[in-house]
Coordinates of C-alpha atoms in Angstrom, one line a residue:
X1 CA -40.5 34.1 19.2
X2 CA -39.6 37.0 16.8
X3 CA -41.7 37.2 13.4
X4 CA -41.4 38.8 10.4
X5 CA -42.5 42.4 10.3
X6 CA -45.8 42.8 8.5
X7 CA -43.6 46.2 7.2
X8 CA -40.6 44.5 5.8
X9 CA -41.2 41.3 5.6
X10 CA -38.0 40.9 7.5
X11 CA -36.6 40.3 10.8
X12 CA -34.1 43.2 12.6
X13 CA -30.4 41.8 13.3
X14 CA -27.5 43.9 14.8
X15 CA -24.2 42.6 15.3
X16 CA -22.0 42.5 17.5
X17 CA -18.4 43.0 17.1
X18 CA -18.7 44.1 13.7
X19 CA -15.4 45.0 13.0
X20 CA -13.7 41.7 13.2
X21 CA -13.4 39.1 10.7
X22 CA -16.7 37.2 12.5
X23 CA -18.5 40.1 12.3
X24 CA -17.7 41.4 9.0
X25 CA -18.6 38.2 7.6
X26 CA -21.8 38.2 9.1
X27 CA -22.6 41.4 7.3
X28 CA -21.1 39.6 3.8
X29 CA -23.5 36.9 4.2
X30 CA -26.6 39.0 5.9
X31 CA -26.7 41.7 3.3
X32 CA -28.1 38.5 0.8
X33 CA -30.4 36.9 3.3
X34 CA -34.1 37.7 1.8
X35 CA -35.7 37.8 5.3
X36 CA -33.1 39.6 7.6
X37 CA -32.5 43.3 7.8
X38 CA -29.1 44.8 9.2
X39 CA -30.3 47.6 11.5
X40 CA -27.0 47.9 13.7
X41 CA -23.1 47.1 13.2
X42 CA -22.0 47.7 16.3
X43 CA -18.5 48.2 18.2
X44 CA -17.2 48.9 21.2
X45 CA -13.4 50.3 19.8
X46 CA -14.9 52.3 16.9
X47 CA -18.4 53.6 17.9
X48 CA -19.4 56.6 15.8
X49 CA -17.2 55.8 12.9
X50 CA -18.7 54.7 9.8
X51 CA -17.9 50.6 9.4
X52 CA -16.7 51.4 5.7
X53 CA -13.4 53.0 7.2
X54 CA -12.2 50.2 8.3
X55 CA -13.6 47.8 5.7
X56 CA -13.9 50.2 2.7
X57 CA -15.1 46.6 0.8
X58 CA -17.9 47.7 2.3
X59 CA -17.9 51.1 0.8
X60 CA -21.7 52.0 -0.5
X61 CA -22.8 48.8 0.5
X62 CA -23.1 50.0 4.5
X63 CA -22.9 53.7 4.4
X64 CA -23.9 53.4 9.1
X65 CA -21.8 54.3 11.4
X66 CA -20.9 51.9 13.7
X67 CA -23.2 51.7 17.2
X68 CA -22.0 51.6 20.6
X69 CA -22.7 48.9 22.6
X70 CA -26.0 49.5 24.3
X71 CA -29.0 47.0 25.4
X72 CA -31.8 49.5 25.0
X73 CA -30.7 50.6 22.0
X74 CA -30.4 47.2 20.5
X75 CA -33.7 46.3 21.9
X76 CA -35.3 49.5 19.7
X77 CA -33.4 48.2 16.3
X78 CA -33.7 44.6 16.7
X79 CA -35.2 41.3 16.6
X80 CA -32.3 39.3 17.1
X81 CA -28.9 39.8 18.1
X82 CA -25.5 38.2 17.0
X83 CA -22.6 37.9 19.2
X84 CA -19.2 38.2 17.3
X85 CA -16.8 39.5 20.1
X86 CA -14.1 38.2 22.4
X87 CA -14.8 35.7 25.3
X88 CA -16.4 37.4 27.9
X89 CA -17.8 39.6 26.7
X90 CA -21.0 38.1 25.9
X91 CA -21.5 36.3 29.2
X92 CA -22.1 39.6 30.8
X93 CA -24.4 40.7 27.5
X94 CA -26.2 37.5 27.2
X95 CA -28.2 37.6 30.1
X96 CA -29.7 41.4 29.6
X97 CA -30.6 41.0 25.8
X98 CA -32.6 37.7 26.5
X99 CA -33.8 39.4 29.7
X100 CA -35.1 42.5 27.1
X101 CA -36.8 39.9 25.0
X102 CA -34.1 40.0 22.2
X103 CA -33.1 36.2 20.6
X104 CA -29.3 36.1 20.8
X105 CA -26.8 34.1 18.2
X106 CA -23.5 34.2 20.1
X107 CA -20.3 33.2 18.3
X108 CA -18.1 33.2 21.4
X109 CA -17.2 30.6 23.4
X110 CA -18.9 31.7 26.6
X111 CA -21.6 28.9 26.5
X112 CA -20.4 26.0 24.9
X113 CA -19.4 24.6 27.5
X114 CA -21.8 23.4 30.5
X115 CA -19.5 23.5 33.5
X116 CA -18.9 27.1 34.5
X117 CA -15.8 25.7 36.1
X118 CA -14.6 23.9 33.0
X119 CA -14.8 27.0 30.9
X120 CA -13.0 29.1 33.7
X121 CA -10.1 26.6 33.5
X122 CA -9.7 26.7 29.5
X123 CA -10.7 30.2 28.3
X124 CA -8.8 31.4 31.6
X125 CA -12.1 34.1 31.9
X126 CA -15.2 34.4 34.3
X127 CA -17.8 32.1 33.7
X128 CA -21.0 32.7 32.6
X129 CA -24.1 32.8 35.2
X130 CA -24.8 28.6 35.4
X131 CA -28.3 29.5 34.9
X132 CA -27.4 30.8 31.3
X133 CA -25.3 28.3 30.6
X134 CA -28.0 26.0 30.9
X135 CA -30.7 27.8 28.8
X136 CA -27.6 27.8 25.9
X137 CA -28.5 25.5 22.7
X138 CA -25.7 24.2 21.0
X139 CA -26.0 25.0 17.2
X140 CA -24.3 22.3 15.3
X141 CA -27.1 22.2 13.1
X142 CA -26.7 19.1 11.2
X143 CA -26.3 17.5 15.1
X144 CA -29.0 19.4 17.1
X145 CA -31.2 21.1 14.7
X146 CA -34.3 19.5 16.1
X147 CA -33.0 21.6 19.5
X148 CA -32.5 25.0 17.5
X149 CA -35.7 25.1 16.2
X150 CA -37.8 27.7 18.1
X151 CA -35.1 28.2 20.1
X152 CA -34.2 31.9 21.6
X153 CA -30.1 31.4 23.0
X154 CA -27.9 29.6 20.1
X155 CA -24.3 29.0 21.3
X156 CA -22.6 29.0 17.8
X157 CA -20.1 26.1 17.9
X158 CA -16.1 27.2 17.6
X159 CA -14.5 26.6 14.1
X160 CA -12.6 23.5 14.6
X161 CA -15.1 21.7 16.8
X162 CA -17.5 22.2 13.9
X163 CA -15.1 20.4 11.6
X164 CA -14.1 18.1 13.7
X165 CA -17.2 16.8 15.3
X166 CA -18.9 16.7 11.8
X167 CA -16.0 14.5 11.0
X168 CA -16.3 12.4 13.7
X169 CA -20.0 11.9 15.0
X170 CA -21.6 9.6 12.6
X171 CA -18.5 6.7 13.2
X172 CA -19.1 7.3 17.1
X173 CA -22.6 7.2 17.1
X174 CA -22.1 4.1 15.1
X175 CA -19.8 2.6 17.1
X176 CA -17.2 1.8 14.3
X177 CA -14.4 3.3 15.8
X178 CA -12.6 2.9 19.3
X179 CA -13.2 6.4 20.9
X180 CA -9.9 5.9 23.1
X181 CA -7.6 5.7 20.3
X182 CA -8.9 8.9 18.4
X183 CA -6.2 11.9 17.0
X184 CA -6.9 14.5 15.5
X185 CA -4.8 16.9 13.6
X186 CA -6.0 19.7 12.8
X187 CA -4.9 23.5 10.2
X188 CA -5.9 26.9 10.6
X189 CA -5.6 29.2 8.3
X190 CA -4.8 32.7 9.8
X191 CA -7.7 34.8 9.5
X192 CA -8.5 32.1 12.8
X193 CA -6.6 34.0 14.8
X194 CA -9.3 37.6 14.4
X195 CA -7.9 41.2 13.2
X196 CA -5.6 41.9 16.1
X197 CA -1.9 42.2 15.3
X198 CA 0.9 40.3 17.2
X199 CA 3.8 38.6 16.4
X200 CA 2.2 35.1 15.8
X201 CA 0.4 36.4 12.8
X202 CA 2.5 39.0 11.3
X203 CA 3.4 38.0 7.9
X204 CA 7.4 37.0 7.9
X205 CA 5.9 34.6 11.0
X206 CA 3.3 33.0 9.3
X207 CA 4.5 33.3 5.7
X208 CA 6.3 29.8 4.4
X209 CA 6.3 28.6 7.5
X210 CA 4.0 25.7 9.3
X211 CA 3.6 25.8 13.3
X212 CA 1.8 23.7 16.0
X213 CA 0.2 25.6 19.2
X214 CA -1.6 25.4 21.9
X215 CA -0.8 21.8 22.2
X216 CA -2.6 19.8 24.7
X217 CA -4.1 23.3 25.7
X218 CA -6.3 24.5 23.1
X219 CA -10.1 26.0 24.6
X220 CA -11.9 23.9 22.1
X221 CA -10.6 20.6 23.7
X222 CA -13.7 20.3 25.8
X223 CA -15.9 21.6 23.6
X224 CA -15.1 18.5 21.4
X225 CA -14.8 15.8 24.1
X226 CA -18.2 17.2 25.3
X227 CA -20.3 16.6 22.2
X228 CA -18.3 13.1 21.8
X229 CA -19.2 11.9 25.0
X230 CA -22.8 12.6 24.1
X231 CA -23.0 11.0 21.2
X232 CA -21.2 8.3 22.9
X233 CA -22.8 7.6 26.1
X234 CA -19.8 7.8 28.1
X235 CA -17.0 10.3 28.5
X236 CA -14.6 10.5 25.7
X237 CA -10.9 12.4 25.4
X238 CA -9.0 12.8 22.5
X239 CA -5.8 13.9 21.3
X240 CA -5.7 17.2 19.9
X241 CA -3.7 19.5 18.4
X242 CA -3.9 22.5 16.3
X243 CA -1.6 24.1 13.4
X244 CA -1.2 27.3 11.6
X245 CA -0.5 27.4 7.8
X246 CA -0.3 30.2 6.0
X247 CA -2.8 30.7 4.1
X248 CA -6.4 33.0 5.1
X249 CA -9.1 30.6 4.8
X250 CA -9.6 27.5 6.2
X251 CA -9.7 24.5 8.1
X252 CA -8.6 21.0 7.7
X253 CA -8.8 18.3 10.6
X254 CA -7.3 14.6 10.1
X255 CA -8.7 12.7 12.2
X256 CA -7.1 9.0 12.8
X257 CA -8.9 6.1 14.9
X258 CA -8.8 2.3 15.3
X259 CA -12.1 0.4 13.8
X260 CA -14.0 -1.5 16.4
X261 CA -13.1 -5.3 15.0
X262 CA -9.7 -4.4 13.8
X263 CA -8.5 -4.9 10.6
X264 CA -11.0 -5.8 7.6
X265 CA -14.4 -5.4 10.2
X266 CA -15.5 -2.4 7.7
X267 CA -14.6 -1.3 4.1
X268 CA -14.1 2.1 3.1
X269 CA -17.5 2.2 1.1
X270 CA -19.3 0.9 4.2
X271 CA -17.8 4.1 6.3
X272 CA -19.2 6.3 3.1
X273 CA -22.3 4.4 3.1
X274 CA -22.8 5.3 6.6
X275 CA -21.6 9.1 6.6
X276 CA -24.0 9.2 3.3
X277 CA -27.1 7.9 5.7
X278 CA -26.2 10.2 8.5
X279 CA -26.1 13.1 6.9
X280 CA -28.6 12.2 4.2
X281 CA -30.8 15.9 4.2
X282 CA -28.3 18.0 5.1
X283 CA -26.9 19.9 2.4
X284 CA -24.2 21.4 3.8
X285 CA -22.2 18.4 4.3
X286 CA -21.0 16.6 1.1
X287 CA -19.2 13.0 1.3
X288 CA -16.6 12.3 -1.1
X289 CA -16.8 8.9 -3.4
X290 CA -14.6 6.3 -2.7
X291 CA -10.4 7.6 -3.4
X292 CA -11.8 11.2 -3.1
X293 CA -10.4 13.3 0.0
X294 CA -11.2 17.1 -0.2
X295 CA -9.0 20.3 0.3
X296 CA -9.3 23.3 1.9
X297 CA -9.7 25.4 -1.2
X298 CA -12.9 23.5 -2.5
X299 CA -15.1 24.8 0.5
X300 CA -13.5 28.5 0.5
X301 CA -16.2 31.3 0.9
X302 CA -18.8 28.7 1.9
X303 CA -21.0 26.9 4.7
X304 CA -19.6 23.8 3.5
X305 CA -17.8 21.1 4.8
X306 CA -16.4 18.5 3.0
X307 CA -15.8 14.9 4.4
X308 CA -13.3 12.4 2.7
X309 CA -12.8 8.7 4.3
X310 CA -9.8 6.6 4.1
X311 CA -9.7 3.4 5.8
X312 CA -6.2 1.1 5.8
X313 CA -7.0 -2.7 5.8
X314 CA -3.2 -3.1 7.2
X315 CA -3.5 -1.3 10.5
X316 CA -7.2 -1.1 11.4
X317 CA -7.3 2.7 11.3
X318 CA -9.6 4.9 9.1
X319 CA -9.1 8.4 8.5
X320 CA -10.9 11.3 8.1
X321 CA -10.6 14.3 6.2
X322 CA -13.0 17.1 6.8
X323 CA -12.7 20.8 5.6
X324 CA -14.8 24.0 6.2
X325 CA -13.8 27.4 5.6
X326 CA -13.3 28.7 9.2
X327 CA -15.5 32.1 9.0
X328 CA -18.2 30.3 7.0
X329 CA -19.2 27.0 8.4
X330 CA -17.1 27.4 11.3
X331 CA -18.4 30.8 12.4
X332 CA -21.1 33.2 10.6
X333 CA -22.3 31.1 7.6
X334 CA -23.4 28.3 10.7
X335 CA -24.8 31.1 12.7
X336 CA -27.7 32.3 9.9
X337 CA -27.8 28.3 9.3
X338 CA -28.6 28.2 12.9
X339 CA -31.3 31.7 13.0
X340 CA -32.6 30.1 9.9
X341 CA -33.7 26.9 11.9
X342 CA -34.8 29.1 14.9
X343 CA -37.0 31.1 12.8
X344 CA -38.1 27.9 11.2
X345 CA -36.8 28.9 7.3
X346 CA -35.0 26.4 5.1
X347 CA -32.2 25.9 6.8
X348 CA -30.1 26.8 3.6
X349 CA -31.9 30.7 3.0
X350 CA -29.5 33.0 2.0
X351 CA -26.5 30.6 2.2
X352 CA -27.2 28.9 -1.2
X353 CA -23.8 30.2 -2.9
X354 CA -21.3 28.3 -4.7
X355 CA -17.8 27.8 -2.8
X356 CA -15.4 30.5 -4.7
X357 CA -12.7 28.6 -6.4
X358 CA -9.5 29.1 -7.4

């Protein structure tokens, strides 16, 4: 297990991918963390060039130049390694960091998923090596903390499963809902999509405009229907389908779902009750009063997420509302939640900031 240098009093992190918006964000939120050092932004487009060219935010705030990828050269700078890159690349990185004793944070989608040939059939790449797949601890911290702790290989869960399972989990594991009848609807804002330009999120697209995608199709699907069928016991599939809005930050997912005993079998404040008891500890997750549901805009620049519950007397349904901001909680603000448990810190070091608003 990395420690914290007698030197510093820090640990070494490189990233990853540093020039998209994961990565980037990483560096944001790293550059306050009191016990983690940035000792390599790395890239394999822009290697050489300093990272403030293409972020000048960044300008005298990280004067580097950006790294090439390279094992032994992250093994001489670092302690731990974060993954924010396309799918597939880190199955082929994955397995020569750990090898070179480095702990590894990946934000991909490369080991979410336990069946090789599941992934292969969704993300449409390789597979990882099974044998990695199964050393992979999945990071949704208020879920599997107790399995993060001490833990070398995190597998950062994707943005919408993180809002959605958050939203869903503590009615499964209950048992209050029927797990056939769940929906879920869920928004993206666009910085969702990374830094690359194409005509889905150039701005006369996206601007005033709302459009579904990916329906029936979209890679986090399994990811989703694997963690619910955990919880549950039994395998569970859902109805899924994602949205673009345009706006930057984001994500909201409504999630619909018959209540076991139909009609009048459980109140709104006893749904409350039990999301307040579930997540009791966790202060990332914050459960609205009764006749509160939350917005987007309320969790924007923060590990937040934000859960509102709605249930109709009339039809038997509840609803949930839960919100993140997509590069926070759903990406790099859960990743240093998730080295913060490894290393065994307070879970909430260096993430302790107040959601920007408006």
């Amino acid at each position: 297990m990395a420690t914290i240098t007698e030197t510093s009093g820090t640990i070494r992190a490189a990233i990853v991918g540093s020039t998209g918006y994961g990565g980037v964000e990483l560096i944001r939120l790293l550059q306050a963390h009191p016990y983690v050092d940035i000792t390599s932004v790395i890239s394999s487009s822009s290697a050489g060039a300093p990272i403030a060219d293409g972020y000048p935010h960044l300008s005298e705030i990280r004067t580097d130049a950006l790294d090439a990828v390279d094992v032994a050269l992250m093994k001489e700078k670092a302690d731990v390694v974060f993954l924010a890159t396309p799918h597939g690349v880190a199955a082929k990185l994955v397995p020569q960091l750990l090898e070179a004793g480095l702990k590894v944070i990946d934000l991909s989608g490369d080991f979410r998923l336990r069946s090789a040939a599941e992934y292969e059939a969704w993300y449409k790449h390789a597979p990882a090596d099974e044998a990695y797949l199964a050393k992979a601890v999945y990071g949704l911290c208020e879920v599997y903390g107790d399995r993060v702790h001490g833990a070398d290989f995190i597998s950062n869960p994707g943005c919408y499963p993180t809002a959605t399972l958050l939203g869903l989990i503590p009615a499964v594991a209950a048992g209050w809902i029927d797990p056939a009848t769940i929906i879920v609807d869920a928004k993206s804002g666009v910085s969702g999509a990374g830094r690359g330009v194409s005509l889905g999120v150039h701005y006369s697209e996206v601007n005033e405009n709302l459009s579904a995608y990916k329906v029936n199709r979209h890679q986090h699907i399994p990811e989703i229907e694997q963690t619910l069928s955990d919880v549950a016991g039994s395998k569970i599939v859902t109805t899924f389908t994602t949205h673009l809005v345009p706006m930057t930050r984001g994500i909201m997912s409504t999630i619909y779902a018959s209540v076991m005993g139909g009609a009048g079998a459980r109140s709104e404040a006893d749904f409350i009750a039990l999301y307040r008891d579930y997540y009791k500890g966790r202060r990332f997750v914050r459960i609205r009063p009764q006749g509160k549901l939350p917005a987007t805009k309320e969790v924007w620049g923060s590990n937040y997420c934000d859960i509102g519950l709605a249930v109709d007397a009339r039809t038997g349904r509840v609803t949930i509302v839960s919100v993140i901001d997509n590069l926070v909680k759903g990406a790099a603000g859960q990743a240093i939640q998730n080295l913060n448990l490894m290393m065994g810190w307070d879970e909430t070091t260096g993430l302790q900031f107040v959601p920007a608003y408006p």
